XYZ file of C-alpha atoms in Angstrom:
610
model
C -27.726 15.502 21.299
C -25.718 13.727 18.535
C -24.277 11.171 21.272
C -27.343 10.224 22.917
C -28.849 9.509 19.847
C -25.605 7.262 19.311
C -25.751 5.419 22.059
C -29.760 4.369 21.909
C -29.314 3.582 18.198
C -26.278 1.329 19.504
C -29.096 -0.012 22.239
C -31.401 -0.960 19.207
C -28.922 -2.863 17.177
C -27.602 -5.067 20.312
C -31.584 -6.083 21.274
C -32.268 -6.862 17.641
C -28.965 -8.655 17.621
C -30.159 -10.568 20.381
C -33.831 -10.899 19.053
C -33.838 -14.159 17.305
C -32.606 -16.235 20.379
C -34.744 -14.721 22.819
C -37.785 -15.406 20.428
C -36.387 -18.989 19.597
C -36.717 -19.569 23.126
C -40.111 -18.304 24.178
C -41.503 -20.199 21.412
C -39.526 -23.772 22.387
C -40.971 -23.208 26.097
C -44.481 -22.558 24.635
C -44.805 -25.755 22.259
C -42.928 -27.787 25.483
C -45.502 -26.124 27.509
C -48.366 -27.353 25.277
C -47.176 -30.953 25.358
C -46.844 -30.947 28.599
C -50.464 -29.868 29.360
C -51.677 -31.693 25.869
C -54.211 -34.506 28.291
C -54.854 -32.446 31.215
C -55.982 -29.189 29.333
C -58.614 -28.273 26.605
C -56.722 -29.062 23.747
C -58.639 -26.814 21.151
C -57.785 -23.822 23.482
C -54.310 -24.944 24.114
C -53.638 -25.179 20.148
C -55.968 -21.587 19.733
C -53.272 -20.065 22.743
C -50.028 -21.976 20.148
C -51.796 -20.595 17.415
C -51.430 -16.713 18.973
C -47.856 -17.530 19.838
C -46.789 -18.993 16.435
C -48.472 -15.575 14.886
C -46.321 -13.564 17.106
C -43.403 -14.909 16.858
C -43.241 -15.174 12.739
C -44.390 -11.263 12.724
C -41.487 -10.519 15.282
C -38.810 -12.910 13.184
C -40.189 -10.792 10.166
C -39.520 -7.240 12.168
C -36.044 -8.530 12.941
C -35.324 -9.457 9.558
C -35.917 -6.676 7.939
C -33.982 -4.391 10.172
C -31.028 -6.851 10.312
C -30.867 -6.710 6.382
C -31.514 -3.169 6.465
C -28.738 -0.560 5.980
C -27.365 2.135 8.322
C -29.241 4.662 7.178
C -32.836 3.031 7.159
C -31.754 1.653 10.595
C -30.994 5.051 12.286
C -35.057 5.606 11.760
C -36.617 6.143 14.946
C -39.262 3.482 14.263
C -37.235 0.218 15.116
C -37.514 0.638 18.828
C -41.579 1.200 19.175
C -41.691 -1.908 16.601
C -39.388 -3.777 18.799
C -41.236 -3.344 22.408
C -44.449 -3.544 20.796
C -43.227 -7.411 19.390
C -42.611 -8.134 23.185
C -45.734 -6.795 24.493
C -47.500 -8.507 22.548
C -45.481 -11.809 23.602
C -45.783 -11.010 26.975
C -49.745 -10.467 26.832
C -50.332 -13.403 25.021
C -47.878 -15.660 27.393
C -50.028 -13.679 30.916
C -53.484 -14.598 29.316
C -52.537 -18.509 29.473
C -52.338 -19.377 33.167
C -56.409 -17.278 33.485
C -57.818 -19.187 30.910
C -57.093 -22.437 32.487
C -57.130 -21.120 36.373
C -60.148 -22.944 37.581
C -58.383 -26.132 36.093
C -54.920 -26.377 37.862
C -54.551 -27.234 41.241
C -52.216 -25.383 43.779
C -49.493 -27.510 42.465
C -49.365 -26.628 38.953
C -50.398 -22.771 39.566
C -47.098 -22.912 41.783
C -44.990 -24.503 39.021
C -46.210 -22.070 36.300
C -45.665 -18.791 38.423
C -41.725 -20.169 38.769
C -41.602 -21.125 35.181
C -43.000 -16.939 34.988
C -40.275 -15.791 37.568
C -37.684 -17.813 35.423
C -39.166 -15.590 31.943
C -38.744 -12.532 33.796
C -35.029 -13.264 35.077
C -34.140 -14.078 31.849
C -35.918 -10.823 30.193
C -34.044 -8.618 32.879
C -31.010 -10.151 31.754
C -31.158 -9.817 27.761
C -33.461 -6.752 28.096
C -31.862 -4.348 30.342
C -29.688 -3.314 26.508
C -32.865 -1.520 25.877
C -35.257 -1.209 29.069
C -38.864 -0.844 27.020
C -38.518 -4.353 25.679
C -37.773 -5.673 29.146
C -41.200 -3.952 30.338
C -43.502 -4.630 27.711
C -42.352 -8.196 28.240
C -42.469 -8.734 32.011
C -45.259 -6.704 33.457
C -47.991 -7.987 31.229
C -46.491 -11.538 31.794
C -46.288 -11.340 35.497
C -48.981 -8.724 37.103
C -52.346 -10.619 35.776
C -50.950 -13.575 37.194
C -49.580 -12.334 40.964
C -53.065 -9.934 41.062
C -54.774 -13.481 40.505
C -53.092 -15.461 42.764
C -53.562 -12.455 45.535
C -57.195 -12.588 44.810
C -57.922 -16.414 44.984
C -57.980 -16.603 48.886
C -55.276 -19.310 48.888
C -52.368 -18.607 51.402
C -49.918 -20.265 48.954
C -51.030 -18.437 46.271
C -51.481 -15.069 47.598
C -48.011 -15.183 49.177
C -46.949 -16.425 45.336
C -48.191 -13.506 44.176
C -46.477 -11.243 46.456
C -43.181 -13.092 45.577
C -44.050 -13.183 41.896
C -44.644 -8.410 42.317
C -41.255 -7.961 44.410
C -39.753 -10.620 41.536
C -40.707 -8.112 39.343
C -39.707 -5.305 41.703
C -35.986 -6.484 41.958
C -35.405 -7.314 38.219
C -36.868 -4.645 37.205
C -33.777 -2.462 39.507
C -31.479 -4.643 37.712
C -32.104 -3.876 34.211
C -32.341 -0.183 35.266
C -28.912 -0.417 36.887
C -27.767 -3.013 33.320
C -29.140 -0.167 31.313
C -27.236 2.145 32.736
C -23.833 -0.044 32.957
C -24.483 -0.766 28.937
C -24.825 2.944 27.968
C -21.674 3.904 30.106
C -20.057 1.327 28.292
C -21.522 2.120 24.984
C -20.569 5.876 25.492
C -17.082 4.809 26.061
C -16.655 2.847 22.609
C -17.604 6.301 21.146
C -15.348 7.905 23.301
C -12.734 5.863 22.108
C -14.011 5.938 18.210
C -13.843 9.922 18.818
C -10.107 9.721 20.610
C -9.052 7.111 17.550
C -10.737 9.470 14.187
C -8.301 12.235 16.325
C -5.514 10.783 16.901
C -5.984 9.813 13.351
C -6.427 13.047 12.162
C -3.102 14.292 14.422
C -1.286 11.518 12.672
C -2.087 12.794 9.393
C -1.153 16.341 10.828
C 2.257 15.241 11.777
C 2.942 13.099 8.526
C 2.252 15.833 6.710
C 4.299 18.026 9.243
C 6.841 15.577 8.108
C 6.900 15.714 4.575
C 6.921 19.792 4.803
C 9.605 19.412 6.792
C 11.785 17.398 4.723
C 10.611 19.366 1.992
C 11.686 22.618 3.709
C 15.142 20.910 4.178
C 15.840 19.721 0.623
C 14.541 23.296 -0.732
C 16.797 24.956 2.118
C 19.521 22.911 1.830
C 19.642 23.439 -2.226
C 19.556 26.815 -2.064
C 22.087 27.062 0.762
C 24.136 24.493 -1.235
C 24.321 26.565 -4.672
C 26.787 29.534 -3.063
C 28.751 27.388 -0.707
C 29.852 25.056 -3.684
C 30.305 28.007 -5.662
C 32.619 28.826 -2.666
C 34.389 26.120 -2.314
C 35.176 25.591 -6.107
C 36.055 29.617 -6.171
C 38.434 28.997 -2.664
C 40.125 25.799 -4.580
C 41.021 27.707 -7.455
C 42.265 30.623 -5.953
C 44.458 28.265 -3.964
C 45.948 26.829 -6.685
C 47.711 30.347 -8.023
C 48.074 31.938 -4.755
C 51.605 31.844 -3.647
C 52.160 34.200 -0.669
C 51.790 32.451 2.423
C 49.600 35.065 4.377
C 46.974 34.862 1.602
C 47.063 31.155 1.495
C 46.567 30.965 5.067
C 43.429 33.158 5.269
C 42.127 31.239 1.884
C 42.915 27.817 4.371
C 40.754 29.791 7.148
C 37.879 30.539 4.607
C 37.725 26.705 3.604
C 37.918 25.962 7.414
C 34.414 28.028 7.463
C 33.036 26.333 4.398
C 34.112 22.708 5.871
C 32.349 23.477 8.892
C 28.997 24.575 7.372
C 29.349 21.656 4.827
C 29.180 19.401 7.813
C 26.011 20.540 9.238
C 24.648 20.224 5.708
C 25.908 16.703 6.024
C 24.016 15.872 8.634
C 20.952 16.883 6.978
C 21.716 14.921 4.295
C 22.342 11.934 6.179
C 18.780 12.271 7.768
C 16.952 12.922 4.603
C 18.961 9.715 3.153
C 17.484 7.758 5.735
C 14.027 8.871 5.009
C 14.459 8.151 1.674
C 15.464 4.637 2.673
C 17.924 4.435 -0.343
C 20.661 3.594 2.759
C 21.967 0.084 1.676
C 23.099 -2.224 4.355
C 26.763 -4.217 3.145
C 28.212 -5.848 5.426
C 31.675 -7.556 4.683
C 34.620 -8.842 7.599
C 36.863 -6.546 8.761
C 39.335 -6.049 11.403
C 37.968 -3.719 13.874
C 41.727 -2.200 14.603
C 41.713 -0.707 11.073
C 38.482 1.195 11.980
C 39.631 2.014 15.409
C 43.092 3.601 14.319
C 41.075 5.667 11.691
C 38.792 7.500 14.698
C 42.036 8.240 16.181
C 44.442 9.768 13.856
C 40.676 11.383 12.703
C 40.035 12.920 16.288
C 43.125 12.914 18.476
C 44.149 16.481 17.450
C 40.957 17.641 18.052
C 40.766 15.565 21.484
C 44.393 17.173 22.324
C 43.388 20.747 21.897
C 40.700 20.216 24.554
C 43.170 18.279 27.173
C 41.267 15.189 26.721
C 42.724 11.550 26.439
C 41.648 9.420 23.782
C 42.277 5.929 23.953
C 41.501 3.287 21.676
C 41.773 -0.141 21.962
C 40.440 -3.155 19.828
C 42.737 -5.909 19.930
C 42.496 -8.623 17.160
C 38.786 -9.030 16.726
C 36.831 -8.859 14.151
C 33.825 -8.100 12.904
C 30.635 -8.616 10.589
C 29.229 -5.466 9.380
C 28.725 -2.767 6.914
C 32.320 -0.276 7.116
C 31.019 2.564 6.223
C 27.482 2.852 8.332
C 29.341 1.349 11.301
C 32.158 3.944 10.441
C 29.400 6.525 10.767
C 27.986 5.440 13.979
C 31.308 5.584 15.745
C 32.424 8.918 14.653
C 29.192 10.426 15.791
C 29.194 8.813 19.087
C 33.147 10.435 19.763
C 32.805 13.450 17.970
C 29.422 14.024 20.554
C 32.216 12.388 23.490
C 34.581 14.737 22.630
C 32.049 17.890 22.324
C 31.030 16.895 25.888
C 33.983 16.250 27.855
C 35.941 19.408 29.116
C 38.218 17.367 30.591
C 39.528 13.495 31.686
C 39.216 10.259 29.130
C 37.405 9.150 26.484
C 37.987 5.076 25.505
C 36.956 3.073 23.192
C 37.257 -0.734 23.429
C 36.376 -3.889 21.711
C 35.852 -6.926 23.548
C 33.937 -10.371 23.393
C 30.425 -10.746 23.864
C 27.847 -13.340 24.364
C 27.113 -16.080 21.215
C 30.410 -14.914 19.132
C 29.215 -11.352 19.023
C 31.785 -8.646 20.178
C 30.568 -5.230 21.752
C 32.032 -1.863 21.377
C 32.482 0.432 24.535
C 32.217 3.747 24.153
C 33.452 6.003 27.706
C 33.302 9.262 28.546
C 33.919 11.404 31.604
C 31.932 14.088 30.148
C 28.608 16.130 31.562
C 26.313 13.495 31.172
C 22.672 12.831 30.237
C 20.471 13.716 32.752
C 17.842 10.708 33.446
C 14.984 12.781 31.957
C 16.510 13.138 28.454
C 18.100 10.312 28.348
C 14.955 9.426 25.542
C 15.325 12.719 23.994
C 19.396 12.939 23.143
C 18.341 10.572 20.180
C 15.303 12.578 18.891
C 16.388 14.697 15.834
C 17.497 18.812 16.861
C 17.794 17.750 20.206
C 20.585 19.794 22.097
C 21.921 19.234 25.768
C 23.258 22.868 27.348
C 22.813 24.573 23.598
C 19.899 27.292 24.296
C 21.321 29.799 22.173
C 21.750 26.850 19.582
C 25.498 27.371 18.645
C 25.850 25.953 15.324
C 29.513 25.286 16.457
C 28.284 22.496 18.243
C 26.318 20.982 15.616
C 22.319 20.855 14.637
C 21.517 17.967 17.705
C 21.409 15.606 14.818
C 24.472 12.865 15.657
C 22.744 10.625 18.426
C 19.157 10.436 15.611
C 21.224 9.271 13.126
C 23.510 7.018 15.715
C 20.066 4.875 16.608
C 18.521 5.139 13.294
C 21.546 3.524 11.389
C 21.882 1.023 14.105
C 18.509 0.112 13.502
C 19.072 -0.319 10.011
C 21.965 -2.835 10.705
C 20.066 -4.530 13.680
C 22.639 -3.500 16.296
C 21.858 -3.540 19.707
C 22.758 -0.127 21.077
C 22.394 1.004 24.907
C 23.338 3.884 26.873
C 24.008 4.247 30.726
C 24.970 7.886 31.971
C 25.263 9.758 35.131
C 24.550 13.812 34.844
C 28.163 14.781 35.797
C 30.197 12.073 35.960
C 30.060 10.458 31.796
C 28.151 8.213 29.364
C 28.405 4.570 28.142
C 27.966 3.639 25.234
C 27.606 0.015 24.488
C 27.075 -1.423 20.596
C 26.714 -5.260 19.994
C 28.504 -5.788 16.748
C 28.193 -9.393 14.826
C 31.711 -11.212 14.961
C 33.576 -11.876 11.833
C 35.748 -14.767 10.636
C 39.767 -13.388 10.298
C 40.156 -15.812 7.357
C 37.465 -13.871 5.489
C 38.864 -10.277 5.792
C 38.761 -8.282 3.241
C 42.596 -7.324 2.148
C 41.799 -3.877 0.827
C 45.172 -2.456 -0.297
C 44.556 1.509 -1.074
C 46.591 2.575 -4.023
C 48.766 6.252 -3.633
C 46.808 9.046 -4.686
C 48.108 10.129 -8.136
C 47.483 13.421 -9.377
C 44.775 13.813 -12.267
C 46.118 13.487 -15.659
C 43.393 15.888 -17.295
C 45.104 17.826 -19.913
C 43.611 18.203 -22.976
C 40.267 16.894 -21.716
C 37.171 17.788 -22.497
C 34.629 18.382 -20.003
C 30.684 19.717 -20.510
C 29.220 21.545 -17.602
C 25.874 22.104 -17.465
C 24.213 23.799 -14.627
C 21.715 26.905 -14.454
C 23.598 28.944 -11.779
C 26.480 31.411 -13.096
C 28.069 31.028 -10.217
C 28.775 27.625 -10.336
C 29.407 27.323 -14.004
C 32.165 30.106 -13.820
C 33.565 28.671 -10.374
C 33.470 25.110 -11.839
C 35.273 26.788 -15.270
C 38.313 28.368 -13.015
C 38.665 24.970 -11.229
C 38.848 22.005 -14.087
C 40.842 24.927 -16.251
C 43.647 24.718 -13.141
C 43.242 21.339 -13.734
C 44.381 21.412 -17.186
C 40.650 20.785 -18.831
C 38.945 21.935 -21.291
C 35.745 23.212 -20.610
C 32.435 24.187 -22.161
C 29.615 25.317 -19.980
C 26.171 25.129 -20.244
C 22.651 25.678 -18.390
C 20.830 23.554 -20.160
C 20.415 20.304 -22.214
C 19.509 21.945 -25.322
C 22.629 24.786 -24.686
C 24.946 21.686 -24.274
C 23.581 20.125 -27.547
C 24.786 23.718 -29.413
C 27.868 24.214 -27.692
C 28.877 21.125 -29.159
C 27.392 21.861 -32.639
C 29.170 25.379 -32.814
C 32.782 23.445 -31.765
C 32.219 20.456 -32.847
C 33.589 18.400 -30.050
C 32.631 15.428 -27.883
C 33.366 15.743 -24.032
C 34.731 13.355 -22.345
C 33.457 13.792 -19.351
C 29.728 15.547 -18.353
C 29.189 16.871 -14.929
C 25.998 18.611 -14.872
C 23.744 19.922 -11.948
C 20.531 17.530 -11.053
C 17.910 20.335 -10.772
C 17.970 22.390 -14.286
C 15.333 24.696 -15.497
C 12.323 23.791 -17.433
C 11.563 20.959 -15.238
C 14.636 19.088 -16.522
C 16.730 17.156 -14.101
C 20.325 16.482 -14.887
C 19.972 12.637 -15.684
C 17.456 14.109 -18.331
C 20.379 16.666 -19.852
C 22.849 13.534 -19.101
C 20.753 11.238 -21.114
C 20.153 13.625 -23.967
C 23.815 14.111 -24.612
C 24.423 10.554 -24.724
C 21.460 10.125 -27.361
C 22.512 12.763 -29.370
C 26.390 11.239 -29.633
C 25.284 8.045 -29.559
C 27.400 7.301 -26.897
C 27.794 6.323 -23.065
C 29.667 9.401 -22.127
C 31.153 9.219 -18.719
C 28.700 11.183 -15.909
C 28.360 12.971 -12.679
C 25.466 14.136 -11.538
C 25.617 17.156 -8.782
C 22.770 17.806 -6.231
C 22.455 19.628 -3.083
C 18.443 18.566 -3.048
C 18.363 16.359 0.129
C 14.248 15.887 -0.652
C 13.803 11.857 0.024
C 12.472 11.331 -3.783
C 14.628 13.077 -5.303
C 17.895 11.352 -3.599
C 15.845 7.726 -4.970
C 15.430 9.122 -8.580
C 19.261 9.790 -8.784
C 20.485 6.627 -7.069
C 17.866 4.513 -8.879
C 19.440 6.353 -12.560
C 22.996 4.763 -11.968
C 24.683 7.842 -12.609
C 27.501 8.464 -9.964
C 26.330 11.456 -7.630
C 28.440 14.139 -5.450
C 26.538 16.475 -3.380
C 26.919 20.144 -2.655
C 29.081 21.242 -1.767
C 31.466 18.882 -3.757
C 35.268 18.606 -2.157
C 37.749 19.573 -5.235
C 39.932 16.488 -3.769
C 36.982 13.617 -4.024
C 35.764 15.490 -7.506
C 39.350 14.584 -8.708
C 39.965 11.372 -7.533
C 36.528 10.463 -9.143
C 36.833 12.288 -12.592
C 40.297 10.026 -12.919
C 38.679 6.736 -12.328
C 36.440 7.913 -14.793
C 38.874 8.740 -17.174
C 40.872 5.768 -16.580
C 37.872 3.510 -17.048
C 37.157 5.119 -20.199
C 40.867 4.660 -21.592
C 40.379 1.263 -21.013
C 37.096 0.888 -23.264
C 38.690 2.559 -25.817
C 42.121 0.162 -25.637
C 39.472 -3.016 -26.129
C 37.686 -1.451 -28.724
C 41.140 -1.151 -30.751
C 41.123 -4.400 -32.612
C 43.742 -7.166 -33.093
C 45.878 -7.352 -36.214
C 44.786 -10.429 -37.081
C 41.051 -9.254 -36.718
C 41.733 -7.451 -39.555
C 43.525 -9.439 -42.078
C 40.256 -11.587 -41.312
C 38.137 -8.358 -42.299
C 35.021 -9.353 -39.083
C 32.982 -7.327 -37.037
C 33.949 -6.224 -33.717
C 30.524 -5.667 -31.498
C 31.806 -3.895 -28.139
C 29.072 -3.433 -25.113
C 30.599 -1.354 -22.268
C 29.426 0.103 -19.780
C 29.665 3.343 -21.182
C 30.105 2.961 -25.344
C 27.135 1.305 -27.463
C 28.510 2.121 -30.675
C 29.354 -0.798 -33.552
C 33.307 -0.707 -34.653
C 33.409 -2.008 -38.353
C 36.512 -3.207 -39.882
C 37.026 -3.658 -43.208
């Protein structure tokens, strides 16, 4: 069996391990021995007997040597254990002939002390030997039995009752090391039962990380694919808006971006998750007042509180606090979007308030259905649902609470949860305090709408859909457009018209292999200049989310709201009007006929003037 032959391999390297001090030792007693007996004994014998013992032990150093220098495979031979007891029977025959060759010569006295200084070599063999039983036999018995036989056969009282002693010695430590034996390969077993358990749970980690990786690649191919129609959708819907005037067809074009909102939101979610395993979630934390954030939840969820007859109430006072906006932003309207979800009916409150060493912590109550105390641990676990069987997307993917602890781990925030099944949750987040005369003053200009007429725009993407849903949208919009599916199609659009966009929104996965940083990036080259860019995606795959934010392009995903696409396109545009104006040069540059050199963020070309 492959085990036992484990486990007395294991046996072979512990008593080799342990050879060289047990040898050490034999041969200090023996040359003590000899000095000891140097004027009372025949000294040529005594050096013949130191002689034997000096052999021994340099052949047994030798036999240890090699097999300690030896590697695994030439130790797993079988041979190491015969060579092993064979060392220590010879050690033991050569230490039992000693005391017969002198036993006319001691008296009682000195037979006595050698047969203890015996029982002492045999204790200590049981103890080192029982790893591997042979070597304490081959040792012991040929040590002790010549002697005890002796001493029963001399006709002394003392002796013979010594030699009784000296056989049930033997007796005893020889039960020992069978019952040490046994202890050592229990205990030897278990470190390979516990190797075996380790290589397994090993081999189920590497099972589940893989698990892992399918699954997030399963969710950024889903989620792309899924992605491609609904923006097509959504573009199509904002369009259609726009030159729709009867109210009964807006209103069940409002319904139909009511749907697409909603399934954008779960796609959201997985987004959020696949951000975090990408780790390309940065951490900014600034001052702000913590009123500001708390009046946003409400105006954001007190209709939708309302319409289930539950009270929201908010209250944060003056304080103020140290962290990142956004990802604490985040946190909060997961935690009472799941309140509200929960709670049919009663209060839900949410309350700042001072905590210990300057930190303030946010309260988070509910009079919902509660957690029961067995999934309390599961609630934050990702696609876990509470009363969901049937898995009602209306009530979300079981994502919120996942992303609730893993972005509070990102920001080092303290989060804990009490709840009773039937009665509500607490939430409770410690939040860093902020200094008031640090606050950010963020004044938000009025939305204006975009000025896009007579601008060109270059759309590349490989989906019809979304080129000719993208085409009806920026035309409303008062663009120009020229589509494309492909780097090398954009390059001979603008060939055949002979126009420069001003503006390139292009798709990030193209055909080919391409990416849309790669089609971005080609344009550029082939004008020669730093063409305003947005980059599309609905690919939630961890790598590919760190390849677009690491390119500096700016990035919408799928499906893109027509407001945000707006806004953004007009800070573009606005940011390129003003590279242009300082690119203009003074008058008096030019009565001076110099060089203008302009580096912008998105122009690299030289401006000569004569």
């Amino acid at each position: 069996m492959e085990l036992e032959r484990k486990i007395y391999h294991e046996q072979i390297r512990l008593i080799y391990n342990q050879g060289p001090v047990l040898v050490a030792g034999a041969t200090f007693c023996a040359v003590v021995i000899t000095l000891f007996l140097w004027r009372l004994l025949p000294q040529s014998t005594l050096l013949f007997w130191l002689g034997a013992v000096g052999i021994s032990t340099l052949l047994r150093v030798w036999v240890i040597g090699v097999y300690l220098k030896a590697d695994e495979k030439t130790r797993r031979q079988s041979v190491w254990g015969p060579f092993f007891w064979l060392g220590t029977l010879t050690a033991g025959m050569i230490w039992g002939v000693w005391p017969l060759m002198f036993y006319q010569l001691y008296t009682t006295e000195y037979l006595l002390l050698i047969s203890t200084i015996f029982a002492g070599m045999v204790a200590v063999s049981a103890a080192s030997g029982c790893v591997y039983l042979p070597s304490f036999l081959s040792f012991s018995i040929p040590l002790t039995v010549p002697l005890a036989i002796t001493h029963i056969l001399s006709g002394n009282d003392s002796l013979v009752l010594t030699g009784l002693l000296l056989i049930m010695f033997l007796a005893v430590n020889f039960f020992l090391a069978v019952r040490g034996q046994r202890q050592y390969r229990e205990l030897i077993r278990s470190q390979f039962d516990n190797q075996e358990l380790m290589e397994r749970l090993a081999g189920e980690k590497r099972i589940a990380e893989r698990a892992i990786v399918a699954k997030s690649r399963f969710l950024a191919a889903a989620s792309h694919d899924l992605r491609q129609p609904l923006h097509a959708m959504g573009l199509f819907l904002s369009a259609l808006r726009r030159r729709e005037d009867e109210p009964a067809k807006i209103e069940i074009l409002n319904d139909m971006s009511k749907s697409a909102e909603a399934l954008n939101g779960l796609f959201n979610s997985l987004l959020d998750v696949s951000r975090l395993d990408a780790e390309i979630i940065d951490f900014n934390p600034s001052h702000l007042m913590a009123s500001e954030m708390f009046d946003g939840m409400r105006a954001q969820f007190i209709q939708q509180a309302e319409e289930k007859g539950v009270v929201l109430r908010v209250d944060a006072k003056s304080h103020v606090l140290f962290c990142d906006a956004i990802l604490l932003e985040r946190v909060l309207r997961n935690l009472v979007s799941n309140a509200i979800q929960y709670t049919k009916k009663g209060t839900i409150t949410m309350r700042c308030e001072d905590h210990l060493g300057g930190a303030k912590m946010i309260t988070l109550r509910d009079t919902g259905i509660g957690i029961p105390e067995e999934a309390a641990e599961d609630v934050f676990s990702e696609y876990y649902q509470l009363n969901n069987p049937s898995r009602d997307r209306a009530n979300g993917l079981g994502l919120g609470l996942a992303i609730v602890r893993r972005l509070c781990e990102l920001m080092d925030m303290s989060l804990e949860m009490e709840s009773v099944e039937g009665k509500g949750t607490v939430f409770r987040l410690i939040v860093p305090g902020g200094d008031p005369a640090q606050l950010d003053r963020i004044v938000n200009p009025e939305f204006s709408p975009l000025q896009a007429t007579g601008k060109q725009v270059l759309v590349i993407d490989d989906e019809t859909q979304v080129l000719q849903s993208m085409r009806h949208l920026l035309e409303s919009w008062g663009c120009e457009v020229m589509l494309a599916e492909s780097a090398r199609d954009a390059l001979k659009v603008m060939a055949l018209t002979d126009v420069s966009p001003d503006l390139i929104i292009s798709d990030f996965r193209l055909r080919d292999d391409l990416s849309g940083v790669d089609a971005v990036e080609a344009v550029r080259e082939s004008l020669e200049s730093r063409i305003p860019a947005v980059i599309i995606t609905g690919d939630t795959s961890p790598a590919r989310l760190r390849e677009v934010s690491g390119a500096g392009l700016h990035v919408m995903h799928k499906p893109v709201n027509p407001d945000e696409l707006q806004a953004l396109m007009q800070r573009l545009f606005d940011s390129r009007q003003k590279v242009c104006e300082k690119a203009v040069p003074h008058p008096e540059d030019e009565s001076q006929g110099m060089t203008v050199r302009v580096s912008t963020p998105w122009q690299k070309e030289k401006i000569e003037v004569a």
